[in-house]
């Protein structure tokens, strides 16, 4: 699935900038993702049934409003409320004609069109990700001919690094998330790209987008993103 097209990410960046929750309101990834998935379903149902237009109206951002749109009553928070219709539109089948490779996204970071970087860190972050992925692929290839010893050594080192308070990989994840929270389109796209396999000539995958948004706005988002690559 190629990334959502640039114009859709520009819309998403504006939503982030105007509806960002305060840090004290961040919830764990699992809870944030579950709420966002419900909001997208609510928007779909509300759009399909004119009689439930009040449900969509309630999605405008009242923080403590509870609504019932056929899937149970849930409490809304401003970011989820604002994202509901956007996610619903994506789920219907927004044509996805955006970038689908990390190398292409890194090139886009330095341009003024497409998925530009406004945080100033995306080229560095994506270079680290690409180098790490290519290094892992090389280790696996060599391990085929050496009975897996390089791969085993790399896994031992990875476990040791996991228990360190800070690691380069974790710092890259934090940097991406901070950029995305600030509305950097390239940073948002970078998080999306790391959430799953993106292929050409298929529609944008709303489920992967929900994963990415939940990572960006959850209390343990960096840890979740780190686990994906």
JSON list of C-alpha atoms in Angstrom, two decimals:
[
{"chain": "A", "resi": 1, "resn": "UNK", "atom": "CA", "xyz": [0.00, 0.00, 0.00]},
{"chain": "A", "resi": 2, "resn": "UNK", "atom": "CA", "xyz": [1.59, 3.28, -0.98]},
{"chain": "A", "resi": 3, "resn": "UNK", "atom": "CA", "xyz": [1.39, 6.01, 1.61]},
{"chain": "A", "resi": 4, "resn": "UNK", "atom": "CA", "xyz": [-1.69, 8.23, 1.59]},
{"chain": "A", "resi": 5, "resn": "UNK", "atom": "CA", "xyz": [-1.11, 10.98, -0.98]},
{"chain": "A", "resi": 6, "resn": "UNK", "atom": "CA", "xyz": [0.66, 14.17, 0.13]},
{"chain": "A", "resi": 7, "resn": "UNK", "atom": "CA", "xyz": [-2.53, 16.23, 0.25]},
{"chain": "A", "resi": 8, "resn": "UNK", "atom": "CA", "xyz": [-4.06, 13.79, 2.75]},
{"chain": "A", "resi": 9, "resn": "UNK", "atom": "CA", "xyz": [-0.95, 13.96, 4.92]},
{"chain": "A", "resi": 10, "resn": "UNK", "atom": "CA", "xyz": [-1.11, 17.76, 4.83]},
{"chain": "A", "resi": 11, "resn": "UNK", "atom": "CA", "xyz": [-4.65, 17.49, 6.20]},
{"chain": "A", "resi": 12, "resn": "UNK", "atom": "CA", "xyz": [-3.43, 15.10, 8.88]},
{"chain": "A", "resi": 13, "resn": "UNK", "atom": "CA", "xyz": [-0.59, 17.41, 9.86]},
{"chain": "A", "resi": 14, "resn": "UNK", "atom": "CA", "xyz": [-3.07, 20.26, 10.38]},
{"chain": "A", "resi": 15, "resn": "UNK", "atom": "CA", "xyz": [-5.26, 18.02, 12.53]},
{"chain": "A", "resi": 16, "resn": "UNK", "atom": "CA", "xyz": [-2.23, 17.16, 14.66]},
{"chain": "A", "resi": 17, "resn": "UNK", "atom": "CA", "xyz": [-1.24, 20.81, 15.05]},
{"chain": "A", "resi": 18, "resn": "UNK", "atom": "CA", "xyz": [-4.71, 22.01, 16.08]},
{"chain": "A", "resi": 19, "resn": "UNK", "atom": "CA", "xyz": [-5.97, 19.08, 18.18]},
{"chain": "A", "resi": 20, "resn": "UNK", "atom": "CA", "xyz": [-2.86, 17.80, 19.92]},
{"chain": "A", "resi": 21, "resn": "UNK", "atom": "CA", "xyz": [-3.51, 16.41, 23.40]},
{"chain": "A", "resi": 22, "resn": "UNK", "atom": "CA", "xyz": [-1.31, 17.53, 26.26]},
{"chain": "A", "resi": 23, "resn": "UNK", "atom": "CA", "xyz": [1.44, 15.15, 27.33]},
{"chain": "A", "resi": 24, "resn": "UNK", "atom": "CA", "xyz": [-0.37, 14.33, 30.59]},
{"chain": "A", "resi": 25, "resn": "UNK", "atom": "CA", "xyz": [-3.31, 12.98, 28.58]},
{"chain": "A", "resi": 26, "resn": "UNK", "atom": "CA", "xyz": [-1.32, 10.43, 26.56]},
{"chain": "A", "resi": 27, "resn": "UNK", "atom": "CA", "xyz": [-2.53, 6.85, 26.97]},
{"chain": "A", "resi": 28, "resn": "UNK", "atom": "CA", "xyz": [-0.81, 3.53, 26.17]},
{"chain": "A", "resi": 29, "resn": "UNK", "atom": "CA", "xyz": [-0.65, 2.50, 22.50]},
{"chain": "A", "resi": 30, "resn": "UNK", "atom": "CA", "xyz": [-3.24, -0.26, 22.85]},
{"chain": "A", "resi": 31, "resn": "UNK", "atom": "CA", "xyz": [-5.86, 2.07, 24.32]},
{"chain": "A", "resi": 32, "resn": "UNK", "atom": "CA", "xyz": [-5.18, 4.89, 21.88]},
{"chain": "A", "resi": 33, "resn": "UNK", "atom": "CA", "xyz": [-5.35, 2.54, 18.91]},
{"chain": "A", "resi": 34, "resn": "UNK", "atom": "CA", "xyz": [-8.62, 1.00, 20.08]},
{"chain": "A", "resi": 35, "resn": "UNK", "atom": "CA", "xyz": [-10.24, 4.43, 20.39]},
{"chain": "A", "resi": 36, "resn": "UNK", "atom": "CA", "xyz": [-9.02, 5.59, 16.99]},
{"chain": "A", "resi": 37, "resn": "UNK", "atom": "CA", "xyz": [-10.33, 2.43, 15.35]},
{"chain": "A", "resi": 38, "resn": "UNK", "atom": "CA", "xyz": [-13.75, 3.09, 16.89]},
{"chain": "A", "resi": 39, "resn": "UNK", "atom": "CA", "xyz": [-13.76, 6.68, 15.67]},
{"chain": "A", "resi": 40, "resn": "UNK", "atom": "CA", "xyz": [-13.06, 5.61, 12.09]},
{"chain": "A", "resi": 41, "resn": "UNK", "atom": "CA", "xyz": [-15.93, 3.10, 12.24]},
{"chain": "A", "resi": 42, "resn": "UNK", "atom": "CA", "xyz": [-18.22, 5.75, 13.69]},
{"chain": "A", "resi": 43, "resn": "UNK", "atom": "CA", "xyz": [-17.39, 8.11, 10.85]},
{"chain": "A", "resi": 44, "resn": "UNK", "atom": "CA", "xyz": [-18.09, 5.39, 8.28]},
{"chain": "A", "resi": 45, "resn": "UNK", "atom": "CA", "xyz": [-21.43, 4.54, 9.85]},
{"chain": "A", "resi": 46, "resn": "UNK", "atom": "CA", "xyz": [-22.38, 8.17, 10.24]},
{"chain": "A", "resi": 47, "resn": "UNK", "atom": "CA", "xyz": [-21.56, 8.87, 6.61]},
{"chain": "A", "resi": 48, "resn": "UNK", "atom": "CA", "xyz": [-23.59, 5.90, 5.38]},
{"chain": "A", "resi": 49, "resn": "UNK", "atom": "CA", "xyz": [-26.71, 6.61, 7.44]},
{"chain": "A", "resi": 50, "resn": "UNK", "atom": "CA", "xyz": [-28.11, 10.12, 7.21]},
{"chain": "A", "resi": 51, "resn": "UNK", "atom": "CA", "xyz": [-30.07, 9.57, 10.40]},
{"chain": "A", "resi": 52, "resn": "UNK", "atom": "CA", "xyz": [-26.82, 9.36, 12.34]},
{"chain": "A", "resi": 53, "resn": "UNK", "atom": "CA", "xyz": [-25.51, 12.71, 11.19]},
{"chain": "A", "resi": 54, "resn": "UNK", "atom": "CA", "xyz": [-25.69, 13.83, 14.82]},
{"chain": "A", "resi": 55, "resn": "UNK", "atom": "CA", "xyz": [-23.00, 11.27, 15.53]},
{"chain": "A", "resi": 56, "resn": "UNK", "atom": "CA", "xyz": [-20.69, 12.96, 13.05]},
{"chain": "A", "resi": 57, "resn": "UNK", "atom": "CA", "xyz": [-21.56, 16.33, 14.54]},
{"chain": "A", "resi": 58, "resn": "UNK", "atom": "CA", "xyz": [-20.50, 15.01, 17.92]},
{"chain": "A", "resi": 59, "resn": "UNK", "atom": "CA", "xyz": [-17.15, 14.12, 16.36]},
{"chain": "A", "resi": 60, "resn": "UNK", "atom": "CA", "xyz": [-16.30, 17.80, 16.20]},
{"chain": "A", "resi": 61, "resn": "UNK", "atom": "CA", "xyz": [-14.30, 17.71, 19.40]},
{"chain": "A", "resi": 62, "resn": "UNK", "atom": "CA", "xyz": [-16.27, 17.92, 22.62]},
{"chain": "A", "resi": 63, "resn": "UNK", "atom": "CA", "xyz": [-13.90, 16.19, 25.01]},
{"chain": "A", "resi": 64, "resn": "UNK", "atom": "CA", "xyz": [-16.37, 14.51, 27.36]},
{"chain": "A", "resi": 65, "resn": "UNK", "atom": "CA", "xyz": [-19.31, 13.75, 25.04]},
{"chain": "A", "resi": 66, "resn": "UNK", "atom": "CA", "xyz": [-20.46, 10.15, 24.82]},
{"chain": "A", "resi": 67, "resn": "UNK", "atom": "CA", "xyz": [-22.24, 9.08, 21.62]},
{"chain": "A", "resi": 68, "resn": "UNK", "atom": "CA", "xyz": [-23.70, 5.82, 20.36]},
{"chain": "A", "resi": 69, "resn": "UNK", "atom": "CA", "xyz": [-23.46, 5.13, 16.63]},
{"chain": "A", "resi": 70, "resn": "UNK", "atom": "CA", "xyz": [-24.27, 1.45, 16.49]},
{"chain": "A", "resi": 71, "resn": "UNK", "atom": "CA", "xyz": [-21.00, 0.20, 18.00]},
{"chain": "A", "resi": 72, "resn": "UNK", "atom": "CA", "xyz": [-21.47, 1.17, 21.63]},
{"chain": "A", "resi": 73, "resn": "UNK", "atom": "CA", "xyz": [-21.07, 4.33, 23.63]},
{"chain": "A", "resi": 74, "resn": "UNK", "atom": "CA", "xyz": [-17.54, 5.71, 23.95]},
{"chain": "A", "resi": 75, "resn": "UNK", "atom": "CA", "xyz": [-16.09, 8.90, 25.35]},
{"chain": "A", "resi": 76, "resn": "UNK", "atom": "CA", "xyz": [-14.50, 11.22, 22.84]},
{"chain": "A", "resi": 77, "resn": "UNK", "atom": "CA", "xyz": [-11.27, 13.16, 23.17]},
{"chain": "A", "resi": 78, "resn": "UNK", "atom": "CA", "xyz": [-10.44, 16.09, 20.85]},
{"chain": "A", "resi": 79, "resn": "UNK", "atom": "CA", "xyz": [-7.77, 14.44, 18.68]},
{"chain": "A", "resi": 80, "resn": "UNK", "atom": "CA", "xyz": [-9.79, 11.27, 18.11]},
{"chain": "A", "resi": 81, "resn": "UNK", "atom": "CA", "xyz": [-12.91, 13.29, 17.40]},
{"chain": "A", "resi": 82, "resn": "UNK", "atom": "CA", "xyz": [-11.14, 15.36, 14.77]},
{"chain": "A", "resi": 83, "resn": "UNK", "atom": "CA", "xyz": [-9.49, 12.30, 13.21]},
{"chain": "A", "resi": 84, "resn": "UNK", "atom": "CA", "xyz": [-12.69, 10.27, 12.94]},
{"chain": "A", "resi": 85, "resn": "UNK", "atom": "CA", "xyz": [-13.94, 11.64, 9.60]},
{"chain": "A", "resi": 86, "resn": "UNK", "atom": "CA", "xyz": [-10.39, 11.71, 8.17]},
{"chain": "A", "resi": 87, "resn": "UNK", "atom": "CA", "xyz": [-9.80, 8.05, 9.04]},
{"chain": "A", "resi": 88, "resn": "UNK", "atom": "CA", "xyz": [-13.29, 7.16, 7.81]},
{"chain": "A", "resi": 89, "resn": "UNK", "atom": "CA", "xyz": [-12.60, 8.72, 4.43]},
{"chain": "A", "resi": 90, "resn": "UNK", "atom": "CA", "xyz": [-9.34, 6.82, 4.16]},
{"chain": "A", "resi": 91, "resn": "UNK", "atom": "CA", "xyz": [-11.08, 3.54, 5.02]},
{"chain": "A", "resi": 92, "resn": "UNK", "atom": "CA", "xyz": [-13.60, 4.08, 2.22]},
{"chain": "A", "resi": 93, "resn": "UNK", "atom": "CA", "xyz": [-10.73, 3.89, -0.24]},
{"chain": "A", "resi": 94, "resn": "UNK", "atom": "CA", "xyz": [-8.68, 7.02, -0.79]},
{"chain": "A", "resi": 95, "resn": "UNK", "atom": "CA", "xyz": [-6.52, 6.46, -3.83]},
{"chain": "A", "resi": 96, "resn": "UNK", "atom": "CA", "xyz": [-3.00, 5.93, -2.58]},
{"chain": "A", "resi": 97, "resn": "UNK", "atom": "CA", "xyz": [-0.47, 7.33, -5.02]},
{"chain": "A", "resi": 98, "resn": "UNK", "atom": "CA", "xyz": [2.26, 8.31, -2.63]},
{"chain": "A", "resi": 99, "resn": "UNK", "atom": "CA", "xyz": [5.78, 7.09, -1.90]},
{"chain": "A", "resi": 100, "resn": "UNK", "atom": "CA", "xyz": [6.25, 3.43, -1.02]},
{"chain": "A", "resi": 101, "resn": "UNK", "atom": "CA", "xyz": [9.99, 3.08, -0.31]},
{"chain": "A", "resi": 102, "resn": "UNK", "atom": "CA", "xyz": [12.19, 4.48, 2.47]},
{"chain": "A", "resi": 103, "resn": "UNK", "atom": "CA", "xyz": [14.84, 5.65, -0.01]},
{"chain": "A", "resi": 104, "resn": "UNK", "atom": "CA", "xyz": [12.23, 7.67, -1.92]},
{"chain": "A", "resi": 105, "resn": "UNK", "atom": "CA", "xyz": [10.90, 9.16, 1.30]},
{"chain": "A", "resi": 106, "resn": "UNK", "atom": "CA", "xyz": [14.41, 10.23, 2.33]},
{"chain": "A", "resi": 107, "resn": "UNK", "atom": "CA", "xyz": [14.83, 12.00, -1.02]},
{"chain": "A", "resi": 108, "resn": "UNK", "atom": "CA", "xyz": [11.46, 13.70, -0.53]},
{"chain": "A", "resi": 109, "resn": "UNK", "atom": "CA", "xyz": [12.57, 15.07, 2.85]},
{"chain": "A", "resi": 110, "resn": "UNK", "atom": "CA", "xyz": [14.77, 17.65, 1.16]},
{"chain": "A", "resi": 111, "resn": "UNK", "atom": "CA", "xyz": [12.14, 18.86, -1.32]},
{"chain": "A", "resi": 112, "resn": "UNK", "atom": "CA", "xyz": [9.39, 21.43, -0.99]},
{"chain": "A", "resi": 113, "resn": "UNK", "atom": "CA", "xyz": [6.76, 19.16, -2.56]},
{"chain": "A", "resi": 114, "resn": "UNK", "atom": "CA", "xyz": [5.56, 15.65, -1.78]},
{"chain": "A", "resi": 115, "resn": "UNK", "atom": "CA", "xyz": [6.42, 14.81, 1.84]},
{"chain": "A", "resi": 116, "resn": "UNK", "atom": "CA", "xyz": [8.75, 17.65, 2.89]},
{"chain": "A", "resi": 117, "resn": "UNK", "atom": "CA", "xyz": [10.58, 17.73, 6.22]},
{"chain": "A", "resi": 118, "resn": "UNK", "atom": "CA", "xyz": [9.90, 20.68, 8.51]},
{"chain": "A", "resi": 119, "resn": "UNK", "atom": "CA", "xyz": [11.61, 19.31, 11.64]},
{"chain": "A", "resi": 120, "resn": "UNK", "atom": "CA", "xyz": [15.08, 19.21, 10.06]},
{"chain": "A", "resi": 121, "resn": "UNK", "atom": "CA", "xyz": [15.80, 15.66, 11.25]},
{"chain": "A", "resi": 122, "resn": "UNK", "atom": "CA", "xyz": [14.10, 13.34, 8.77]},
{"chain": "A", "resi": 123, "resn": "UNK", "atom": "CA", "xyz": [17.03, 12.84, 6.37]},
{"chain": "A", "resi": 124, "resn": "UNK", "atom": "CA", "xyz": [19.29, 11.82, 9.27]},
{"chain": "A", "resi": 125, "resn": "UNK", "atom": "CA", "xyz": [16.60, 9.62, 10.85]},
{"chain": "A", "resi": 126, "resn": "UNK", "atom": "CA", "xyz": [15.75, 7.84, 7.61]},
{"chain": "A", "resi": 127, "resn": "UNK", "atom": "CA", "xyz": [19.42, 7.30, 6.78]},
{"chain": "A", "resi": 128, "resn": "UNK", "atom": "CA", "xyz": [19.85, 5.54, 10.13]},
{"chain": "A", "resi": 129, "resn": "UNK", "atom": "CA", "xyz": [16.77, 3.37, 9.51]},
{"chain": "A", "resi": 130, "resn": "UNK", "atom": "CA", "xyz": [17.86, 2.45, 5.99]},
{"chain": "A", "resi": 131, "resn": "UNK", "atom": "CA", "xyz": [21.42, 1.63, 7.10]},
{"chain": "A", "resi": 132, "resn": "UNK", "atom": "CA", "xyz": [20.10, -0.49, 9.98]},
{"chain": "A", "resi": 133, "resn": "UNK", "atom": "CA", "xyz": [17.71, -2.40, 7.75]},
{"chain": "A", "resi": 134, "resn": "UNK", "atom": "CA", "xyz": [20.37, -3.01, 5.11]},
{"chain": "A", "resi": 135, "resn": "UNK", "atom": "CA", "xyz": [22.83, -4.13, 7.79]},
{"chain": "A", "resi": 136, "resn": "UNK", "atom": "CA", "xyz": [20.27, -6.61, 9.17]},
{"chain": "A", "resi": 137, "resn": "UNK", "atom": "CA", "xyz": [19.65, -7.97, 5.68]},
{"chain": "A", "resi": 138, "resn": "UNK", "atom": "CA", "xyz": [23.39, -8.42, 5.15]},
{"chain": "A", "resi": 139, "resn": "UNK", "atom": "CA", "xyz": [23.77, -10.25, 8.48]},
{"chain": "A", "resi": 140, "resn": "UNK", "atom": "CA", "xyz": [20.97, -12.65, 7.54]},
{"chain": "A", "resi": 141, "resn": "UNK", "atom": "CA", "xyz": [22.55, -13.29, 4.15]},
{"chain": "A", "resi": 142, "resn": "UNK", "atom": "CA", "xyz": [25.97, -14.05, 5.63]},
{"chain": "A", "resi": 143, "resn": "UNK", "atom": "CA", "xyz": [24.40, -16.25, 8.33]},
{"chain": "A", "resi": 144, "resn": "UNK", "atom": "CA", "xyz": [23.09, -18.62, 5.66]},
{"chain": "A", "resi": 145, "resn": "UNK", "atom": "CA", "xyz": [26.68, -19.62, 4.92]},
{"chain": "A", "resi": 146, "resn": "UNK", "atom": "CA", "xyz": [28.04, -19.50, 8.48]},
{"chain": "A", "resi": 147, "resn": "UNK", "atom": "CA", "xyz": [25.43, -21.57, 10.35]},
{"chain": "A", "resi": 148, "resn": "UNK", "atom": "CA", "xyz": [23.73, -18.46, 11.72]},
{"chain": "A", "resi": 149, "resn": "UNK", "atom": "CA", "xyz": [26.60, -17.27, 13.93]},
{"chain": "A", "resi": 150, "resn": "UNK", "atom": "CA", "xyz": [26.57, -13.58, 12.84]},
{"chain": "A", "resi": 151, "resn": "UNK", "atom": "CA", "xyz": [22.81, -13.49, 13.30]},
{"chain": "A", "resi": 152, "resn": "UNK", "atom": "CA", "xyz": [23.05, -14.98, 16.79]},
{"chain": "A", "resi": 153, "resn": "UNK", "atom": "CA", "xyz": [25.73, -12.47, 17.77]},
{"chain": "A", "resi": 154, "resn": "UNK", "atom": "CA", "xyz": [23.64, -9.60, 16.44]},
{"chain": "A", "resi": 155, "resn": "UNK", "atom": "CA", "xyz": [20.57, -10.79, 18.38]},
{"chain": "A", "resi": 156, "resn": "UNK", "atom": "CA", "xyz": [22.60, -10.99, 21.62]},
{"chain": "A", "resi": 157, "resn": "UNK", "atom": "CA", "xyz": [23.82, -7.44, 21.07]},
{"chain": "A", "resi": 158, "resn": "UNK", "atom": "CA", "xyz": [20.26, -6.30, 20.27]},
{"chain": "A", "resi": 159, "resn": "UNK", "atom": "CA", "xyz": [18.99, -7.76, 23.55]},
{"chain": "A", "resi": 160, "resn": "UNK", "atom": "CA", "xyz": [21.75, -5.99, 25.48]},
{"chain": "A", "resi": 161, "resn": "UNK", "atom": "CA", "xyz": [20.91, -2.68, 23.79]},
{"chain": "A", "resi": 162, "resn": "UNK", "atom": "CA", "xyz": [17.20, -3.16, 24.52]},
{"chain": "A", "resi": 163, "resn": "UNK", "atom": "CA", "xyz": [17.84, -2.91, 28.27]},
{"chain": "A", "resi": 164, "resn": "UNK", "atom": "CA", "xyz": [19.90, 0.26, 28.00]},
{"chain": "A", "resi": 165, "resn": "UNK", "atom": "CA", "xyz": [18.08, 3.42, 29.09]},
{"chain": "A", "resi": 166, "resn": "UNK", "atom": "CA", "xyz": [18.75, 5.02, 25.73]},
{"chain": "A", "resi": 167, "resn": "UNK", "atom": "CA", "xyz": [19.91, 3.62, 22.42]},
{"chain": "A", "resi": 168, "resn": "UNK", "atom": "CA", "xyz": [20.43, 5.18, 18.97]},
{"chain": "A", "resi": 169, "resn": "UNK", "atom": "CA", "xyz": [17.42, 3.27, 17.65]},
{"chain": "A", "resi": 170, "resn": "UNK", "atom": "CA", "xyz": [15.17, 4.50, 20.43]},
{"chain": "A", "resi": 171, "resn": "UNK", "atom": "CA", "xyz": [16.42, 8.06, 19.99]},
{"chain": "A", "resi": 172, "resn": "UNK", "atom": "CA", "xyz": [15.57, 7.89, 16.28]},
{"chain": "A", "resi": 173, "resn": "UNK", "atom": "CA", "xyz": [12.05, 6.70, 17.14]},
{"chain": "A", "resi": 174, "resn": "UNK", "atom": "CA", "xyz": [11.61, 9.53, 19.64]},
{"chain": "A", "resi": 175, "resn": "UNK", "atom": "CA", "xyz": [12.87, 12.05, 17.09]},
{"chain": "A", "resi": 176, "resn": "UNK", "atom": "CA", "xyz": [10.42, 10.80, 14.44]},
{"chain": "A", "resi": 177, "resn": "UNK", "atom": "CA", "xyz": [7.51, 10.95, 16.85]},
{"chain": "A", "resi": 178, "resn": "UNK", "atom": "CA", "xyz": [8.40, 14.44, 18.04]},
{"chain": "A", "resi": 179, "resn": "UNK", "atom": "CA", "xyz": [8.62, 15.62, 14.43]},
{"chain": "A", "resi": 180, "resn": "UNK", "atom": "CA", "xyz": [5.27, 14.03, 13.61]},
{"chain": "A", "resi": 181, "resn": "UNK", "atom": "CA", "xyz": [3.61, 15.64, 16.63]},
{"chain": "A", "resi": 182, "resn": "UNK", "atom": "CA", "xyz": [4.87, 18.98, 15.37]},
{"chain": "A", "resi": 183, "resn": "UNK", "atom": "CA", "xyz": [3.21, 18.44, 12.00]},
{"chain": "A", "resi": 184, "resn": "UNK", "atom": "CA", "xyz": [6.25, 17.41, 9.93]},
{"chain": "A", "resi": 185, "resn": "UNK", "atom": "CA", "xyz": [4.80, 15.55, 6.96]},
{"chain": "A", "resi": 186, "resn": "UNK", "atom": "CA", "xyz": [7.96, 13.53, 6.33]},
{"chain": "A", "resi": 187, "resn": "UNK", "atom": "CA", "xyz": [8.12, 12.45, 9.98]},
{"chain": "A", "resi": 188, "resn": "UNK", "atom": "CA", "xyz": [4.45, 11.38, 9.87]},
{"chain": "A", "resi": 189, "resn": "UNK", "atom": "CA", "xyz": [5.14, 9.45, 6.66]},
{"chain": "A", "resi": 190, "resn": "UNK", "atom": "CA", "xyz": [8.25, 7.87, 8.22]},
{"chain": "A", "resi": 191, "resn": "UNK", "atom": "CA", "xyz": [6.26, 6.47, 11.14]},
{"chain": "A", "resi": 192, "resn": "UNK", "atom": "CA", "xyz": [3.61, 5.18, 8.73]},
{"chain": "A", "resi": 193, "resn": "UNK", "atom": "CA", "xyz": [6.26, 3.57, 6.54]},
{"chain": "A", "resi": 194, "resn": "UNK", "atom": "CA", "xyz": [7.68, 1.63, 9.49]},
{"chain": "A", "resi": 195, "resn": "UNK", "atom": "CA", "xyz": [4.27, 0.31, 10.56]},
{"chain": "A", "resi": 196, "resn": "UNK", "atom": "CA", "xyz": [3.91, -2.28, 7.82]},
{"chain": "A", "resi": 197, "resn": "UNK", "atom": "CA", "xyz": [4.60, -3.37, 4.27]},
{"chain": "A", "resi": 198, "resn": "UNK", "atom": "CA", "xyz": [3.69, -0.72, 1.70]},
{"chain": "A", "resi": 199, "resn": "UNK", "atom": "CA", "xyz": [3.29, -1.80, -1.93]},
{"chain": "A", "resi": 200, "resn": "UNK", "atom": "CA", "xyz": [2.49, -0.07, -5.17]},
{"chain": "A", "resi": 201, "resn": "UNK", "atom": "CA", "xyz": [-0.88, -0.10, -6.92]},
{"chain": "A", "resi": 202, "resn": "UNK", "atom": "CA", "xyz": [-3.01, -0.73, -3.85]},
{"chain": "A", "resi": 203, "resn": "UNK", "atom": "CA", "xyz": [-5.27, 1.56, -1.84]},
{"chain": "A", "resi": 204, "resn": "UNK", "atom": "CA", "xyz": [-4.06, 3.18, 1.34]},
{"chain": "A", "resi": 205, "resn": "UNK", "atom": "CA", "xyz": [-4.47, 0.87, 4.34]},
{"chain": "A", "resi": 206, "resn": "UNK", "atom": "CA", "xyz": [-6.48, 2.65, 7.05]},
{"chain": "A", "resi": 207, "resn": "UNK", "atom": "CA", "xyz": [-5.48, 0.05, 9.64]},
{"chain": "A", "resi": 208, "resn": "UNK", "atom": "CA", "xyz": [-1.77, 0.80, 9.21]},
{"chain": "A", "resi": 209, "resn": "UNK", "atom": "CA", "xyz": [-2.50, 4.51, 9.38]},
{"chain": "A", "resi": 210, "resn": "UNK", "atom": "CA", "xyz": [-4.37, 3.99, 12.67]},
{"chain": "A", "resi": 211, "resn": "UNK", "atom": "CA", "xyz": [-1.32, 2.12, 14.00]},
{"chain": "A", "resi": 212, "resn": "UNK", "atom": "CA", "xyz": [0.93, 5.02, 13.03]},
{"chain": "A", "resi": 213, "resn": "UNK", "atom": "CA", "xyz": [-1.32, 7.70, 14.53]},
{"chain": "A", "resi": 214, "resn": "UNK", "atom": "CA", "xyz": [-1.65, 5.70, 17.74]},
{"chain": "A", "resi": 215, "resn": "UNK", "atom": "CA", "xyz": [2.14, 5.40, 17.96]},
{"chain": "A", "resi": 216, "resn": "UNK", "atom": "CA", "xyz": [2.56, 9.14, 17.49]},
{"chain": "A", "resi": 217, "resn": "UNK", "atom": "CA", "xyz": [0.06, 10.07, 20.20]},
{"chain": "A", "resi": 218, "resn": "UNK", "atom": "CA", "xyz": [0.56, 7.35, 22.83]},
{"chain": "A", "resi": 219, "resn": "UNK", "atom": "CA", "xyz": [2.65, 7.34, 25.98]},
{"chain": "A", "resi": 220, "resn": "UNK", "atom": "CA", "xyz": [4.68, 4.31, 24.87]},
{"chain": "A", "resi": 221, "resn": "UNK", "atom": "CA", "xyz": [4.76, 5.10, 21.16]},
{"chain": "A", "resi": 222, "resn": "UNK", "atom": "CA", "xyz": [8.54, 5.11, 20.83]},
{"chain": "A", "resi": 223, "resn": "UNK", "atom": "CA", "xyz": [8.79, 1.62, 22.32]},
{"chain": "A", "resi": 224, "resn": "UNK", "atom": "CA", "xyz": [6.10, 0.35, 19.94]},
{"chain": "A", "resi": 225, "resn": "UNK", "atom": "CA", "xyz": [7.74, 1.94, 16.90]},
{"chain": "A", "resi": 226, "resn": "UNK", "atom": "CA", "xyz": [11.12, 0.55, 17.92]},
{"chain": "A", "resi": 227, "resn": "UNK", "atom": "CA", "xyz": [9.67, -2.97, 17.91]},
{"chain": "A", "resi": 228, "resn": "UNK", "atom": "CA", "xyz": [8.55, -2.65, 14.30]},
{"chain": "A", "resi": 229, "resn": "UNK", "atom": "CA", "xyz": [12.02, -2.40, 12.75]}
]
